[in-house]
Short mmCIF file of C-alpha atoms and ligand atoms in Angstrom, two decimals:
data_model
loop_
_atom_site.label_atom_id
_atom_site.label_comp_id
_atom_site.label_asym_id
_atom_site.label_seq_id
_atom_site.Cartn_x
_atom_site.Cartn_y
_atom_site.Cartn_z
CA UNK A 1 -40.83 11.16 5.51
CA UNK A 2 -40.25 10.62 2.01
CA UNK A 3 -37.34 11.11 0.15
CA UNK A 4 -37.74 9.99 -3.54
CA UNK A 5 -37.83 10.92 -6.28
CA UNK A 6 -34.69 12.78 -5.92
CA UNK A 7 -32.27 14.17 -8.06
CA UNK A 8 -30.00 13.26 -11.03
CA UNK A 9 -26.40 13.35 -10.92
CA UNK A 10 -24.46 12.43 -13.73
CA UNK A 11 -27.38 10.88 -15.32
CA UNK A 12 -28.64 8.56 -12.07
CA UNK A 13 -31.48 9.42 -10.02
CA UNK A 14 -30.51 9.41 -6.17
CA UNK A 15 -31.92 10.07 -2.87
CA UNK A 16 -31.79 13.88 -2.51
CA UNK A 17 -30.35 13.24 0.62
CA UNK A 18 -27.86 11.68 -0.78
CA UNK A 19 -26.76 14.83 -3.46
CA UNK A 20 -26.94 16.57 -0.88
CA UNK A 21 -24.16 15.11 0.81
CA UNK A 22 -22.32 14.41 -2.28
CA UNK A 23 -19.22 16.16 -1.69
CA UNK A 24 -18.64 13.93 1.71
CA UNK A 25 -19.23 11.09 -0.75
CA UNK A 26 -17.41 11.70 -3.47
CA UNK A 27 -13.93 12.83 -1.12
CA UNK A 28 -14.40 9.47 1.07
CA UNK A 29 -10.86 8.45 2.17
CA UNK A 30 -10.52 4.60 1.42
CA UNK A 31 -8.39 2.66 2.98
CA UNK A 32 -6.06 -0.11 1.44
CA UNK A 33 -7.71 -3.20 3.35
CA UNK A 34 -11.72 -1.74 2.41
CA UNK A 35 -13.77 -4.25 1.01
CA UNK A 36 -16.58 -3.09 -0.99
CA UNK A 37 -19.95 -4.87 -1.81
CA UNK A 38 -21.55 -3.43 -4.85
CA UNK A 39 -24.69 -4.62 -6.40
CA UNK A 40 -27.53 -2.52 -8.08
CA UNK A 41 -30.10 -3.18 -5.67
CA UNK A 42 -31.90 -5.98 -5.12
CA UNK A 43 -29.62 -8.17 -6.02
CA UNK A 44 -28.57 -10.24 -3.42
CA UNK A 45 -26.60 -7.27 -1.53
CA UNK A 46 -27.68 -8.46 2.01
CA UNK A 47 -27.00 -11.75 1.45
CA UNK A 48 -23.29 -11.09 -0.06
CA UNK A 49 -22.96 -8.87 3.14
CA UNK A 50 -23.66 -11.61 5.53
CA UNK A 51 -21.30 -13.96 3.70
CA UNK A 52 -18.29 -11.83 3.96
CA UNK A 53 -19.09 -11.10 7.37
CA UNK A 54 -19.17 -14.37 8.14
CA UNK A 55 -15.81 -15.63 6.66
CA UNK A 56 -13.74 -12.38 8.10
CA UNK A 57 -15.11 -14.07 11.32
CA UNK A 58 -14.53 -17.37 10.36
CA UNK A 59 -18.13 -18.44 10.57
CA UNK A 60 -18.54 -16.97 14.09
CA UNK A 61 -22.03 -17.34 14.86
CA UNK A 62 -22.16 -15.42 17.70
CA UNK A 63 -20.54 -12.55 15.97
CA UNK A 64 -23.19 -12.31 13.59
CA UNK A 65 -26.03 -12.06 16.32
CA UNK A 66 -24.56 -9.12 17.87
CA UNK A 67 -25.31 -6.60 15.96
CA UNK A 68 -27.78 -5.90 12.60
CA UNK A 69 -25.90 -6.40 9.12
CA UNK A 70 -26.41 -2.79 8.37
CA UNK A 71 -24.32 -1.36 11.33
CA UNK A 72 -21.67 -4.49 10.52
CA UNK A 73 -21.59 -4.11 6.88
CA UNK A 74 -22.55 -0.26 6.56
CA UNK A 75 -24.03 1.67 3.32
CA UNK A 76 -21.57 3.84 2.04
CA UNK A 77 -24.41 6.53 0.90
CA UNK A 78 -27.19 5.73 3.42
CA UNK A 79 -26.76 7.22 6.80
CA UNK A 80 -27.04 10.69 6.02
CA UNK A 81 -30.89 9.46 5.29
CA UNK A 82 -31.13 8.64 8.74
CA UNK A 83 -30.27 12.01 9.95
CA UNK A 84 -27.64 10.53 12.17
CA UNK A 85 -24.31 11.87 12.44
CA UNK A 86 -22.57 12.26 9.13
CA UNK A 87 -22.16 8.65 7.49
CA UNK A 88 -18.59 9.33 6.84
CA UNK A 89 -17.46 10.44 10.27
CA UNK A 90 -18.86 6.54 11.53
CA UNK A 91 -17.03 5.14 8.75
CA UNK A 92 -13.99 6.41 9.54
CA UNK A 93 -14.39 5.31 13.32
CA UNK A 94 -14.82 1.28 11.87
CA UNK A 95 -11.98 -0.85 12.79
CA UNK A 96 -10.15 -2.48 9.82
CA UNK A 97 -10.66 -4.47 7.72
CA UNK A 98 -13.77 -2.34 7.01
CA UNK A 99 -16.61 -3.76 4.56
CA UNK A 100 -18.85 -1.37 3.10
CA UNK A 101 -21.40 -1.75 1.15
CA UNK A 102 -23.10 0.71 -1.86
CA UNK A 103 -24.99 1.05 -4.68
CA UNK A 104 -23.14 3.49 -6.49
CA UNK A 105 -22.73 3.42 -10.29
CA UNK A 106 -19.11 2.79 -11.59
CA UNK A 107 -18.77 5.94 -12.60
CA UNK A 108 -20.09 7.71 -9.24
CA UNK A 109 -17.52 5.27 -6.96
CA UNK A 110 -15.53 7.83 -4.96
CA UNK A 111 -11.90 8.21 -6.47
CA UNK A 112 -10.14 7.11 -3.07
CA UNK A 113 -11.26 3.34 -4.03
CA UNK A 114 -9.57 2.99 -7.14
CA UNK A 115 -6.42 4.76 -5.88
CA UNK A 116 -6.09 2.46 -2.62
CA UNK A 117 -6.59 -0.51 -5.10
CA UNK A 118 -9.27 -2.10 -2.56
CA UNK A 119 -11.22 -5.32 -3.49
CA UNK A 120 -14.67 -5.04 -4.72
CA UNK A 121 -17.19 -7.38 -5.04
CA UNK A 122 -19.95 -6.98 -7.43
CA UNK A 123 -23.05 -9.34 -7.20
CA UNK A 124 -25.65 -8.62 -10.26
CA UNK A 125 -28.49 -10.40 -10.71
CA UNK A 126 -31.39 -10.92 -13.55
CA UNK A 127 -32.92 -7.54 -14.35
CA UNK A 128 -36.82 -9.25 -14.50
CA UNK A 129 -36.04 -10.52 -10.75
CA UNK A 130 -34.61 -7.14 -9.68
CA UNK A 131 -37.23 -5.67 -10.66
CA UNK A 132 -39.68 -7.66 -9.26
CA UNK A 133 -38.14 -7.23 -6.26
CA UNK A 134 -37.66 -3.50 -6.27
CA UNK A 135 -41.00 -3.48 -7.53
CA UNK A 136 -42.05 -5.20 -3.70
CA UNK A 137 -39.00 -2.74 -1.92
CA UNK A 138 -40.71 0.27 -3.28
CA UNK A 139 -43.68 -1.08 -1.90
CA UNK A 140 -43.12 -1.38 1.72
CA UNK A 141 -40.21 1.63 1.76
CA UNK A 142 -41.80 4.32 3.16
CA UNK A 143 -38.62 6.52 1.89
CA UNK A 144 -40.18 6.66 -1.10
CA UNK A 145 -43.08 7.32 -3.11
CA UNK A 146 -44.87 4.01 -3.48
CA UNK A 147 -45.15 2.66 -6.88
CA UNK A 148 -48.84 3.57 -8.49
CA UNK A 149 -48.95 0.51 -10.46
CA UNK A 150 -46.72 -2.35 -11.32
CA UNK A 151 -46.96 -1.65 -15.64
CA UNK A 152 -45.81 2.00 -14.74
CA UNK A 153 -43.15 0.61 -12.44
CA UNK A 154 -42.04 -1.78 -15.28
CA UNK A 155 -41.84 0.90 -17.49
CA UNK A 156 -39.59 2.97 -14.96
CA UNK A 157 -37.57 0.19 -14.78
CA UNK A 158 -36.45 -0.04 -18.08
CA UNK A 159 -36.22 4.10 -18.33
CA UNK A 160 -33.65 3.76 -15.70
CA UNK A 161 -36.31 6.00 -13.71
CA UNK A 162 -35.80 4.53 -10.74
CA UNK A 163 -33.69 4.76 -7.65
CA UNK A 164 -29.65 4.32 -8.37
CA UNK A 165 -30.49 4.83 -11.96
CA UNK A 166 -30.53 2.17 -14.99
CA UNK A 167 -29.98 -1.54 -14.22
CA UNK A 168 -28.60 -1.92 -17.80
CA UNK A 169 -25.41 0.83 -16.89
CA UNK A 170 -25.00 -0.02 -13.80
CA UNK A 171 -24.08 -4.08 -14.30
CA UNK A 172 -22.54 -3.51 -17.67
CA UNK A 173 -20.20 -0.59 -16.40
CA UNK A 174 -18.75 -2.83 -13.41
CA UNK A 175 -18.66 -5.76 -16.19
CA UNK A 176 -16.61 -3.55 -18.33
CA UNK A 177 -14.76 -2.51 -15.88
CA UNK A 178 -13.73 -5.58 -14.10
CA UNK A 179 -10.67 -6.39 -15.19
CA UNK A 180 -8.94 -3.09 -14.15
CA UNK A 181 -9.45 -3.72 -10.95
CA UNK A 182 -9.60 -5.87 -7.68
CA UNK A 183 -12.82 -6.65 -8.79
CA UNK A 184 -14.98 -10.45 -7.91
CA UNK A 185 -18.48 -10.05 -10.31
CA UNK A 186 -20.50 -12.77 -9.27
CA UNK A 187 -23.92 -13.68 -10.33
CA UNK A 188 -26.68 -13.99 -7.92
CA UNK A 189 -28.33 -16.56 -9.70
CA UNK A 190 -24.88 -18.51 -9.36
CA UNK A 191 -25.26 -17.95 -5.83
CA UNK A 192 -28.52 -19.47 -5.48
CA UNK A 193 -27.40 -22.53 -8.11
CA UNK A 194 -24.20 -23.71 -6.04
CA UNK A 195 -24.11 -21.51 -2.84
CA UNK A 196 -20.74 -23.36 -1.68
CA UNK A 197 -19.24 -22.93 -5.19
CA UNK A 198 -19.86 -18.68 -5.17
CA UNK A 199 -18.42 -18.32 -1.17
CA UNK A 200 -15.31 -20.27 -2.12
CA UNK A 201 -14.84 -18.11 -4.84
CA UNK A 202 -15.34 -14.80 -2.32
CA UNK A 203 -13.07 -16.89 0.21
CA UNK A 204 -10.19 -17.38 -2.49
CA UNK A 205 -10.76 -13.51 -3.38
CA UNK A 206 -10.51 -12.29 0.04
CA UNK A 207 -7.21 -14.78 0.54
CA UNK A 208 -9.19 -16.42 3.49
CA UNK A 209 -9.01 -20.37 4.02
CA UNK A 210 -11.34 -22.08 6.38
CA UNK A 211 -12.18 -25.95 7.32
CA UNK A 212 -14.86 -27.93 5.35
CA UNK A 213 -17.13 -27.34 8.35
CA UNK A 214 -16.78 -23.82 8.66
CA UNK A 215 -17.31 -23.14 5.21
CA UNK A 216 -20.59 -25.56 5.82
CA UNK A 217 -21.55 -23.26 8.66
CA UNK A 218 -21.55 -20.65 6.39
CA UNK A 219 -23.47 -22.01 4.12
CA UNK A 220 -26.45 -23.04 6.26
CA UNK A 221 -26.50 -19.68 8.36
CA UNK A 222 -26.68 -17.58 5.25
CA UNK A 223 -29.22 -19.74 3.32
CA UNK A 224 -32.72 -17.73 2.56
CA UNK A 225 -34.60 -19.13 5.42
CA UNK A 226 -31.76 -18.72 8.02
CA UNK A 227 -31.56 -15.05 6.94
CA UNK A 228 -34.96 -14.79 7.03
CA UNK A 229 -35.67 -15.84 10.43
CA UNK A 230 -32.60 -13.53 11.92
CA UNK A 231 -33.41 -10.38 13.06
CA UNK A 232 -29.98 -9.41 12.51
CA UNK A 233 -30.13 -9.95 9.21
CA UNK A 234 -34.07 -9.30 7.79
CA UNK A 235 -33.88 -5.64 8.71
CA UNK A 236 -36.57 -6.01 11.49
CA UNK A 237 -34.68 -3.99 13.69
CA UNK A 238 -35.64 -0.82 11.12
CA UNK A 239 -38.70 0.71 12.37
CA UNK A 240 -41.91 0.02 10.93
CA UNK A 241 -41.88 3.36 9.86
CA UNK A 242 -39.50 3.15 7.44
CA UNK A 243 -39.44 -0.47 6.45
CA UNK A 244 -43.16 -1.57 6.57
CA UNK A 245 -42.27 -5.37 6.12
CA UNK A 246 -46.31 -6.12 6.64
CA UNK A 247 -46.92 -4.86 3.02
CA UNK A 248 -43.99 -6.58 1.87
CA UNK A 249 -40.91 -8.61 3.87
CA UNK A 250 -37.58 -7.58 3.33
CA UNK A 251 -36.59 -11.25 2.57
CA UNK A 252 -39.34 -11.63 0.32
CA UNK A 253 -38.85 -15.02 -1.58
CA UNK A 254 -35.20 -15.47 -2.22
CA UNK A 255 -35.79 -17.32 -5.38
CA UNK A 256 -34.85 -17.01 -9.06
CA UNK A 257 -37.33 -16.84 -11.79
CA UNK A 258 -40.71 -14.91 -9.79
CA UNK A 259 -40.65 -12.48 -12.30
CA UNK A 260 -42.67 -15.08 -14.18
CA UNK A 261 -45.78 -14.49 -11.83
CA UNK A 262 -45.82 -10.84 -12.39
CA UNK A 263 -44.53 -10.20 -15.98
CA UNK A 264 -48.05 -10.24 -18.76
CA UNK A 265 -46.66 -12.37 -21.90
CA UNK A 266 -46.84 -8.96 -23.38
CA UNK A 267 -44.96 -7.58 -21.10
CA UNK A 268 -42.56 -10.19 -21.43
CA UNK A 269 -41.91 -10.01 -25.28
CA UNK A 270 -41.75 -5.93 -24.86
CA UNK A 271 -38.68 -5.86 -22.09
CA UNK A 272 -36.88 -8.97 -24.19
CA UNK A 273 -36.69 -6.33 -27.29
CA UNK A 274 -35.51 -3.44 -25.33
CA UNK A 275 -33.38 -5.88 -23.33
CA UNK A 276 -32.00 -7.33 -26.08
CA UNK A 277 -30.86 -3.73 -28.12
CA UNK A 278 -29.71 -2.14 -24.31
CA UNK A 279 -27.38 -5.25 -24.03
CA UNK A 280 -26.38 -6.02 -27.31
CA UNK A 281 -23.26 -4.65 -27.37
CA UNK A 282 -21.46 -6.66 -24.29
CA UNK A 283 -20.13 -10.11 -23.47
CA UNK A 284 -22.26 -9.88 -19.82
CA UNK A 285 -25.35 -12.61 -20.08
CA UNK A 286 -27.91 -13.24 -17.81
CA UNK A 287 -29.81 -16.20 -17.12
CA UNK A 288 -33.78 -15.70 -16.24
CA UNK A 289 -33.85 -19.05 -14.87
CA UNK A 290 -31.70 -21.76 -13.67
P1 A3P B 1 -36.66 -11.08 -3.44
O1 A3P B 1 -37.37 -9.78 -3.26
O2 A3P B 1 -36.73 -11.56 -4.86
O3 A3P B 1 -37.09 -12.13 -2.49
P2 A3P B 1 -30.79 -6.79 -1.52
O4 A3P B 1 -30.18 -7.37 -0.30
O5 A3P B 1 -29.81 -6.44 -2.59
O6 A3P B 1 -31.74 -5.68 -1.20
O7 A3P B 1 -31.63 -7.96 -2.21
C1 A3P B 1 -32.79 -8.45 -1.62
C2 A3P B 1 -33.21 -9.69 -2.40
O8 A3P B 1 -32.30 -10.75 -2.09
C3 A3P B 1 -34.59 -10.18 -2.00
O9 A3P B 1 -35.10 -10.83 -3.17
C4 A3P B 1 -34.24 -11.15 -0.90
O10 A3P B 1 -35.25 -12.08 -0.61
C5 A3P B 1 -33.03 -11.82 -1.50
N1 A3P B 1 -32.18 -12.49 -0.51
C6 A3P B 1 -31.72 -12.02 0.65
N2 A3P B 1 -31.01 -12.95 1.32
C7 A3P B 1 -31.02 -14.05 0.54
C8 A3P B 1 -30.46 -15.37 0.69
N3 A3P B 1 -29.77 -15.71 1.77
N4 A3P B 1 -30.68 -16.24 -0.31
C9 A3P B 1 -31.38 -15.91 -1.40
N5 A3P B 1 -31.92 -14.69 -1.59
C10 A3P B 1 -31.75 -13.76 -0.63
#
């Protein structure tokens, strides 16, 4: 059942499942206590979920185990996809605090978010790496059409012809918009630099202290290869038929800098132009490798 390519609204290509339901969407009722993960995707959104899971539990373990990161951190926009009773209605049934996660641009956030003041966390990451990994994502999600090659995905990319739109609005709009709000932006390549530096940050922005071991806990259960060996967490509990994880695994590689295996030197000098003129005008910089 495939759902891409979709439909533009206000200049970003979604789901059609997803316009579809737009109005539920657009009139969600936040509450004060939400907290919201946003991230284009592909860029570290899982991973951000399972860390502020895992502090609001104080590093419970066992908490983590019971249940897949999707139905404990849910997608804002997704389950109408799944044909399952409206997304919002399940929402609204979550206990508080509530963490929910989207890929909505700025622009697109329901209203109800910015009147209830809630905390958001944004988590961008390099646009070569997202890309790459999209590039994989597109691969195995049978949701949507596969990509036909990776030089016409690239080129996609950069059009902002892709799901959730351009990579270039999406990061700068939250980055202009940051300090409006209740708003952490944190890097992903940060994250994979000093993982204990980035979750004290999230801890001090969710007002949450926790002993030295707990906060090591946390560390070591939501490290790449702890992530990738939970089925809680790597999305194996998806059927095959949507997620087809033997053409390409959700957690992939979980490293910065890949892009270097796929981008052609050509390729390379073409996306630093256009990167360079789409970002000239803001103070948000991204490092390609650390
Ligand atoms: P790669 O495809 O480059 O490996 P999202 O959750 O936003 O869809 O992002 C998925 C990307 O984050 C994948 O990147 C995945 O491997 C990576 N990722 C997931 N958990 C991670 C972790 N604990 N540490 C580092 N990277 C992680």
């Amino acid at each position: 059942q495939v759902v891409s390519p979709g439909q533009i609204l206000e200049g970003v290509l979604l789901f059609q499942a997803v316009v579809e339901n737009w109005e539920n969407i657009s009139n969600f009722q936040a509450r004060p206590d939400d907290i919201l993960i946003v991230t284009y995707p592909k860029a570290g959104t899982t991973w951000m979920q399972e860390i502020v899971d895992m502090i609001l539990n104080d590093g419970d373990v066992e908490i983590r185990m019971r249940a897949p990161i999707h139905v404990r951190v849910p997608f804002l926009e997704w389950p109408p996809l799944m044909n399952e009773e409206s997304g919002i209605n399940m929402l609204s049934k979550m206990a508080s605090p509530r963490v929910i996660k989207t890929h909505l641009s700025f622009h697109l956030m329901p209203k109800s978010f910015w009147e209830q003041n809630c905390k958001l966390i944004y988590v961008a990451r390099n646009p070569k790496d997202s890309m790459v990994s999209y590039y994989h994502f597109d691969r195995m999600n049978l949701l949507k059409t596969a990509p036909e090659s990776w030089e016409g995905y690239f080129q996609d990319f950069m059009q902002g012809n892709v799901t959730f739109g351009s990579w270039y609005d999406h990061v700068r709009e939250f980055w202009e918009a940051r300090k409006k709000h209740r708003m952490l932006y944190l890097f992903y390549e940060d994250m994979k630099e000093d993982p204990k530096r980035e979750i004290l940050k999230v801890m001090k922005f969710l007002e949450k202290e926790l002993p030295d071991d707990v906060v090591d806990k946390i560390i070591h259960h939501t490290s790449f290869q702890m992530m990738k060996d939970n089925p809680m967490a790597n999305y194996s509990s998806f059927p095959e038929t949507i997620f087809k994880q033997s053409i390409s695994s959700f957690m992939r590689k979980g490293v910065v800098g890949d892009w270097k295996k796929h981008f052609t030197v050509a390729q390379n000098e073409a996306f630093d132009e256009h990167y360079g003129a789409k970002m000239a005008r803001t103070s948000l910089r991204f490092r390609m490798e650390i």
